[in-house]
Coordinates of C-alpha atoms in Angstrom, one line a residue:
M1 CA 33.4 13.9 3.4
A2 CA 35.2 16.7 4.6
L3 CA 38.8 14.7 4.4
L4 CA 41.4 15.0 1.4
P5 CA 42.1 11.8 -0.2
S6 CA 45.9 10.7 0.7
T7 CA 48.6 11.2 -1.1
A8 CA 50.4 8.5 0.5
S9 CA 51.5 5.3 -1.5
P10 CA 50.6 2.1 -0.7
L11 CA 54.2 1.1 0.8
Q12 CA 53.9 4.4 2.4
A13 CA 51.0 3.6 3.9
F14 CA 51.7 0.3 5.2
V15 CA 55.0 1.4 6.9
R16 CA 52.6 3.8 8.4
A17 CA 50.4 1.7 9.8
Q18 CA 52.6 -1.3 10.6
F19 CA 56.0 0.4 11.9
L20 CA 55.5 3.6 12.7
T21 CA 51.7 3.8 14.3
K22 CA 51.7 2.3 18.3
P23 CA 48.3 0.4 18.9
V24 CA 46.6 1.8 21.6
P25 CA 44.4 -0.1 23.8
P26 CA 41.0 1.3 25.2
P27 CA 41.4 3.2 28.2
L28 CA 41.0 1.7 31.6
S29 CA 38.3 3.7 32.0
T30 CA 36.2 2.0 29.7
C31 CA 33.2 0.5 31.0
L32 CA 30.5 -1.1 28.4
A33 CA 28.7 -2.3 31.6
G34 CA 24.8 -3.8 30.8
Q35 CA 26.1 -3.3 27.3
T36 CA 24.9 -5.7 24.3
V37 CA 26.8 -6.3 21.8
I38 CA 26.7 -8.8 18.6
I39 CA 29.4 -9.4 16.8
T40 CA 29.6 -11.6 12.9
G41 CA 32.7 -13.9 12.4
A42 CA 32.6 -14.2 16.3
N43 CA 34.6 -17.8 16.6
T44 CA 38.1 -17.1 15.5
G45 CA 40.5 -14.3 14.7
I46 CA 39.9 -10.8 15.3
G47 CA 36.6 -11.7 15.9
L48 CA 37.1 -13.9 18.7
A49 CA 39.7 -11.3 20.5
A50 CA 36.9 -8.7 20.1
V51 CA 34.7 -10.7 22.1
A52 CA 37.3 -11.2 24.7
S53 CA 38.1 -7.7 24.6
L54 CA 34.2 -6.3 25.1
L55 CA 34.5 -8.5 27.8
R56 CA 37.1 -7.8 29.9
Y57 CA 35.4 -4.0 29.2
H58 CA 32.7 -5.4 31.4
A59 CA 30.4 -5.7 28.3
S60 CA 27.0 -7.6 29.9
H61 CA 25.6 -9.4 27.0
I62 CA 27.7 -10.6 23.9
V63 CA 26.2 -12.2 21.0
M64 CA 28.4 -14.3 19.0
A65 CA 27.4 -14.8 15.0
S66 CA 28.9 -17.9 13.5
R67 CA 28.1 -19.8 10.4
S68 CA 28.9 -23.2 12.6
V69 CA 27.1 -23.1 16.0
E70 CA 29.2 -25.9 17.1
K71 CA 32.4 -23.8 16.2
G72 CA 30.7 -20.9 18.0
E73 CA 30.0 -22.7 21.1
A74 CA 33.4 -24.4 21.5
A75 CA 35.1 -20.6 21.6
A76 CA 32.4 -19.2 23.8
A77 CA 33.2 -22.3 26.4
P78 CA 36.5 -20.9 27.6
L79 CA 34.7 -17.1 27.2
R80 CA 31.9 -18.6 30.2
K81 CA 34.3 -19.6 32.3
Q82 CA 36.6 -16.8 32.2
Y83 CA 33.6 -14.2 32.6
P84 CA 30.9 -16.1 34.5
N85 CA 28.7 -13.0 35.3
A86 CA 28.5 -12.3 31.4
Q87 CA 25.9 -13.5 29.2
I88 CA 27.6 -15.0 26.0
E89 CA 25.4 -16.4 23.4
V90 CA 26.1 -18.2 19.7
R91 CA 23.5 -17.7 17.7
Q92 CA 23.9 -19.3 13.5
L93 CA 24.5 -16.6 10.8
D94 CA 25.1 -17.8 7.4
M95 CA 26.4 -14.7 5.2
L96 CA 26.1 -17.0 2.3
S97 CA 22.2 -17.3 2.7
Y98 CA 20.0 -14.3 2.5
E99 CA 17.3 -16.4 4.5
S100 CA 19.7 -17.0 7.5
I101 CA 20.3 -13.3 7.4
Q102 CA 16.5 -12.3 8.1
G103 CA 16.2 -15.0 10.7
F104 CA 19.1 -13.6 12.3
V105 CA 17.8 -10.4 12.5
K106 CA 14.4 -11.9 13.4
T107 CA 16.2 -13.5 16.3
C108 CA 18.0 -10.2 17.5
S109 CA 14.6 -8.1 17.6
N110 CA 13.8 -10.7 20.3
L111 CA 16.5 -9.2 22.2
S112 CA 15.8 -6.4 24.8
R113 CA 18.7 -4.4 24.2
I114 CA 21.1 -3.9 21.9
D115 CA 23.8 -1.0 22.2
K116 CA 26.6 -2.1 19.7
V117 CA 27.3 -4.6 16.5
I118 CA 30.4 -5.2 14.6
L119 CA 29.9 -6.6 11.3
N120 CA 33.0 -8.9 10.9
A121 CA 32.8 -11.5 9.1
G122 CA 34.5 -11.7 5.5
V123 CA 36.4 -13.8 2.9
A124 CA 39.1 -13.8 0.6
M125 CA 38.2 -16.8 -1.5
G126 CA 41.3 -17.6 -3.6
D127 CA 39.3 -19.1 -6.6
F128 CA 36.3 -17.7 -8.1
V129 CA 33.6 -19.6 -6.8
I130 CA 29.1 -18.9 -7.6
N131 CA 27.2 -18.7 -4.3
Q132 CA 24.2 -21.1 -5.5
T133 CA 21.6 -19.5 -3.7
T134 CA 22.2 -16.1 -4.6
G135 CA 24.0 -16.7 -7.9
H136 CA 26.7 -14.2 -7.0
E137 CA 30.6 -14.5 -6.6
A138 CA 31.2 -15.6 -2.8
T139 CA 33.6 -13.1 -1.7
F140 CA 31.2 -10.2 -3.4
Q141 CA 28.5 -11.8 -2.0
V142 CA 29.8 -11.6 1.6
N143 CA 31.3 -8.8 1.6
Y144 CA 29.2 -6.4 0.2
L145 CA 25.8 -7.4 -0.7
S146 CA 25.1 -9.8 2.5
T147 CA 26.9 -7.3 4.7
A148 CA 24.7 -4.4 3.0
L149 CA 21.7 -6.8 4.2
L150 CA 22.4 -7.4 7.8
A151 CA 23.3 -3.8 8.3
I152 CA 20.0 -2.0 6.6
L153 CA 18.4 -5.0 8.2
L154 CA 19.7 -4.3 12.0
L155 CA 18.9 -0.1 11.4
P156 CA 15.5 -0.3 12.8
V157 CA 16.5 -3.2 15.5
L158 CA 19.1 -1.1 17.0
K159 CA 17.4 1.8 16.9
S160 CA 14.4 0.7 18.7
K161 CA 16.5 -1.3 21.0
R162 CA 19.5 1.3 21.8
Q163 CA 19.1 3.1 25.2
A164 CA 17.3 6.6 24.9
H165 CA 20.1 8.6 26.0
A166 CA 23.1 7.4 23.7
P167 CA 22.9 6.5 19.6
G168 CA 23.2 2.5 18.8
R169 CA 26.3 2.0 16.7
I170 CA 27.5 0.0 14.2
T171 CA 30.8 -1.0 12.7
I172 CA 31.8 -2.2 10.1
V173 CA 35.0 -4.1 9.2
A174 CA 37.0 -2.4 6.0
S175 CA 40.4 -3.1 5.0
G176 CA 43.5 -1.4 3.9
M177 CA 43.6 -2.9 0.1
A178 CA 40.3 -1.1 0.4
L179 CA 42.0 2.2 0.0
V180 CA 44.1 1.0 -3.5
S181 CA 41.8 -1.2 -5.3
Q182 CA 41.7 -0.4 -9.1
F183 CA 37.8 -1.4 -9.9
A184 CA 38.4 -2.2 -13.3
N185 CA 34.5 -2.9 -13.6
R186 CA 33.4 0.4 -12.6
E187 CA 32.2 1.1 -16.0
A188 CA 29.8 -1.8 -16.4
N189 CA 26.1 -1.3 -16.2
P190 CA 24.3 -2.7 -14.7
L191 CA 27.4 -3.2 -12.0
I192 CA 26.3 -6.1 -10.2
P193 CA 26.2 -8.7 -12.3
S194 CA 29.5 -7.6 -13.6
F195 CA 31.2 -9.0 -10.4
D196 CA 30.3 -12.3 -11.2
D197 CA 32.2 -12.8 -14.4
P198 CA 35.0 -15.5 -14.1
K199 CA 37.0 -13.9 -16.9
G200 CA 40.4 -13.2 -15.9
W201 CA 40.0 -14.7 -12.3
G202 CA 43.2 -16.1 -10.5
T203 CA 45.3 -15.1 -7.6
A204 CA 45.8 -11.4 -8.1
A205 CA 42.5 -11.1 -9.4
A206 CA 41.4 -13.2 -6.3
L207 CA 43.3 -10.0 -4.0
E208 CA 42.1 -7.2 -5.9
R209 CA 38.4 -8.5 -5.7
Y210 CA 38.9 -8.9 -1.8
G211 CA 40.2 -5.0 -1.8
L212 CA 37.7 -4.3 -3.8
T213 CA 34.5 -5.6 -2.0
K214 CA 35.9 -3.7 1.0
T215 CA 36.5 -0.6 -1.3
L216 CA 32.5 -0.9 -1.5
V217 CA 32.0 -1.2 2.2
L218 CA 33.2 2.2 2.1
M219 CA 30.4 3.5 -0.2
L220 CA 27.7 1.3 1.4
V221 CA 29.2 3.4 4.6
Q222 CA 29.2 6.8 3.2
K223 CA 25.5 6.4 1.6
L224 CA 24.2 4.8 5.1
S225 CA 25.4 7.7 6.7
E226 CA 23.9 9.9 4.7
N227 CA 20.4 8.5 5.6
V228 CA 20.7 7.8 9.2
D229 CA 20.7 10.4 11.9
P230 CA 24.0 10.0 14.3
S231 CA 22.0 10.9 17.1
E232 CA 20.1 7.6 16.7
V233 CA 22.3 5.3 14.8
I234 CA 26.4 5.7 14.3
I235 CA 27.7 4.1 11.3
N236 CA 31.5 3.7 10.5
A237 CA 34.4 1.2 9.1
I238 CA 37.3 -0.2 10.9
E239 CA 40.4 -0.9 9.4
P240 CA 42.3 -2.8 12.2
G241 CA 45.9 -3.1 9.8
L242 CA 47.5 -6.1 9.2
V243 CA 46.9 -8.5 11.7
G244 CA 48.4 -12.2 12.2
G245 CA 45.4 -15.1 12.9
S246 CA 42.8 -13.5 11.0
G247 CA 42.2 -16.6 9.0
L248 CA 41.3 -14.5 5.7
Q249 CA 44.3 -16.4 4.0
Q250 CA 42.8 -19.7 4.0
H251 CA 41.2 -20.0 0.7
A252 CA 44.6 -18.7 -0.9
P253 CA 47.3 -21.3 -2.8
A254 CA 49.9 -22.8 -1.1
Y255 CA 53.0 -20.2 -2.1
L256 CA 51.0 -17.0 -1.0
R257 CA 50.1 -18.2 2.2
A258 CA 53.6 -18.7 2.9
I259 CA 54.8 -15.0 1.7
F260 CA 51.7 -13.8 4.0
R261 CA 53.4 -15.9 6.8
F262 CA 56.4 -14.4 6.3
V263 CA 55.1 -10.9 6.0
H264 CA 53.1 -11.3 9.4
A265 CA 56.0 -12.4 11.4
I266 CA 57.6 -9.1 10.8
A267 CA 54.8 -6.7 10.4
A268 CA 51.6 -8.2 11.9
R269 CA 49.7 -6.6 14.5
S270 CA 48.3 -9.7 17.3
T271 CA 44.9 -10.3 17.3
E272 CA 44.6 -8.4 20.6
Q273 CA 45.9 -5.1 19.1
G274 CA 42.9 -5.6 16.2
A275 CA 40.5 -6.0 18.7
W276 CA 41.6 -2.7 20.4
S277 CA 40.6 -0.5 17.1
Y278 CA 37.4 -2.1 16.9
V279 CA 36.6 -1.4 20.7
D280 CA 37.7 2.2 19.6
A281 CA 35.7 2.0 16.3
V282 CA 32.8 1.1 17.9
A283 CA 32.7 2.4 21.8
L284 CA 35.2 5.1 21.9
K285 CA 34.5 7.1 18.5
G286 CA 31.5 9.6 18.7
Q287 CA 29.6 11.2 16.0
E288 CA 32.7 12.9 14.5
S289 CA 33.4 8.9 12.8
H290 CA 30.1 8.9 11.3
G291 CA 30.1 8.2 7.5
G292 CA 34.1 7.7 7.9
L293 CA 36.9 5.1 8.1
V294 CA 39.0 4.7 11.2
L295 CA 42.3 3.5 10.1
N296 CA 45.5 3.8 12.8
W297 CA 43.1 5.2 15.7
K298 CA 42.1 8.2 13.5
I299 CA 39.9 8.9 10.7
H300 CA 40.8 8.5 7.5
P301 CA 40.1 9.9 4.1
F302 CA 38.4 7.0 1.6
H303 CA 39.4 6.0 -1.8
P304 CA 40.8 8.6 -3.5
M305 CA 38.1 7.7 -6.5
M306 CA 35.2 8.3 -4.1
Y307 CA 36.3 11.8 -4.4
E308 CA 36.2 12.2 -7.9
P309 CA 32.9 13.1 -9.8
S310 CA 33.2 9.7 -11.5
G311 CA 33.8 8.1 -8.4
K312 CA 30.6 9.6 -7.1
K313 CA 28.5 8.7 -9.6
I314 CA 29.7 4.9 -9.5
T315 CA 28.7 4.8 -5.7
E316 CA 25.2 6.0 -6.1
R317 CA 25.1 3.6 -9.1
L318 CA 26.1 0.8 -6.9
W319 CA 23.7 2.2 -4.3
K320 CA 20.9 1.8 -6.5
E321 CA 21.3 -1.1 -7.8
T322 CA 22.0 -2.9 -4.1
M323 CA 18.3 -1.2 -3.4
Q324 CA 16.9 -3.0 -6.0
E325 CA 18.7 -6.3 -5.3
L326 CA 17.9 -6.3 -1.7
G327 CA 14.4 -5.0 -2.3
F328 CA 12.9 -8.4 -1.4
S329 CA 13.7 -7.6 2.4
N330 CA 12.1 -3.9 1.7
V331 CA 15.4 -2.3 2.3
Q332 CA 14.4 1.2 0.5
G333 CA 11.5 1.4 3.2
I334 CA 14.0 0.5 6.0
I335 CA 16.2 3.3 4.9
D336 CA 13.2 5.8 4.5
S337 CA 12.2 5.0 7.7
M338 CA 15.6 6.1 9.2
R339 CA 16.3 9.3 6.8
K340 CA 17.3 11.8 8.9
A341 CA 14.7 14.6 9.0

């Protein structure tokens, strides 16, 4: 990471993003004709807006991944009418299930071409909930562990299905909250089981957990970029800013949802503007964004902790434990096969 850590306070960063940064639409010359794009969490919020934006820039084939095929088809129907020449598929993907993730990747391996992947699916649970299929807390499961598995499993598929003259692209959705998480359990050893401890869980803890899982996403992007040649697959993270209509607060307490509605009314970007940032990260940013975070349409530093010796050790420990946790799917073998020469 060549960038120096940011010294802006959370309030300064929020004001800069929401009031001092003008959202920039992709240039009219942007053309994704012939390209196939996979996007998760595609039936609602920014994910759905991103599908529409990709189609507007002439993407030829969109794979909309949705936990509910029925809801995905309902979201896809008007887009199919608006863009009759594009192929718009809905495929089932449950980010709470390793089996579903593996099955989804297997179906994607049957595609003749894949150019870009946007891993947009995420949750912000208001209560402590253990995912029964894996035994892990649900926000941690979806936002980090399942996202890591999906990203790694897609790497060799994307490498083999990309066009020879251009690298494949994986953009993973992060959050500005990733830059300010406290990471109180950072010294836990082993680390992963500490995310499944319900002690102290509450509204503040739920918000911290969401931000922390997105910090882990930044660590994931950093480690993946160290092992993957950007001439084959470019991997970056995107922070779209505060966007209204994302649906992330649906599990929050009523009073907190009311606060979010007020803040959104005065400061939030539209889902279309959020989608512009997705297109920018996955289609317009080049190899300079590999292993980086795109925020406000620029490459931005990671969490300050990640630049410290202790933070680097935590990143390495998390990566090692992640490889062990996901070892059932040969993730280490995949990483070894993708490693830069």
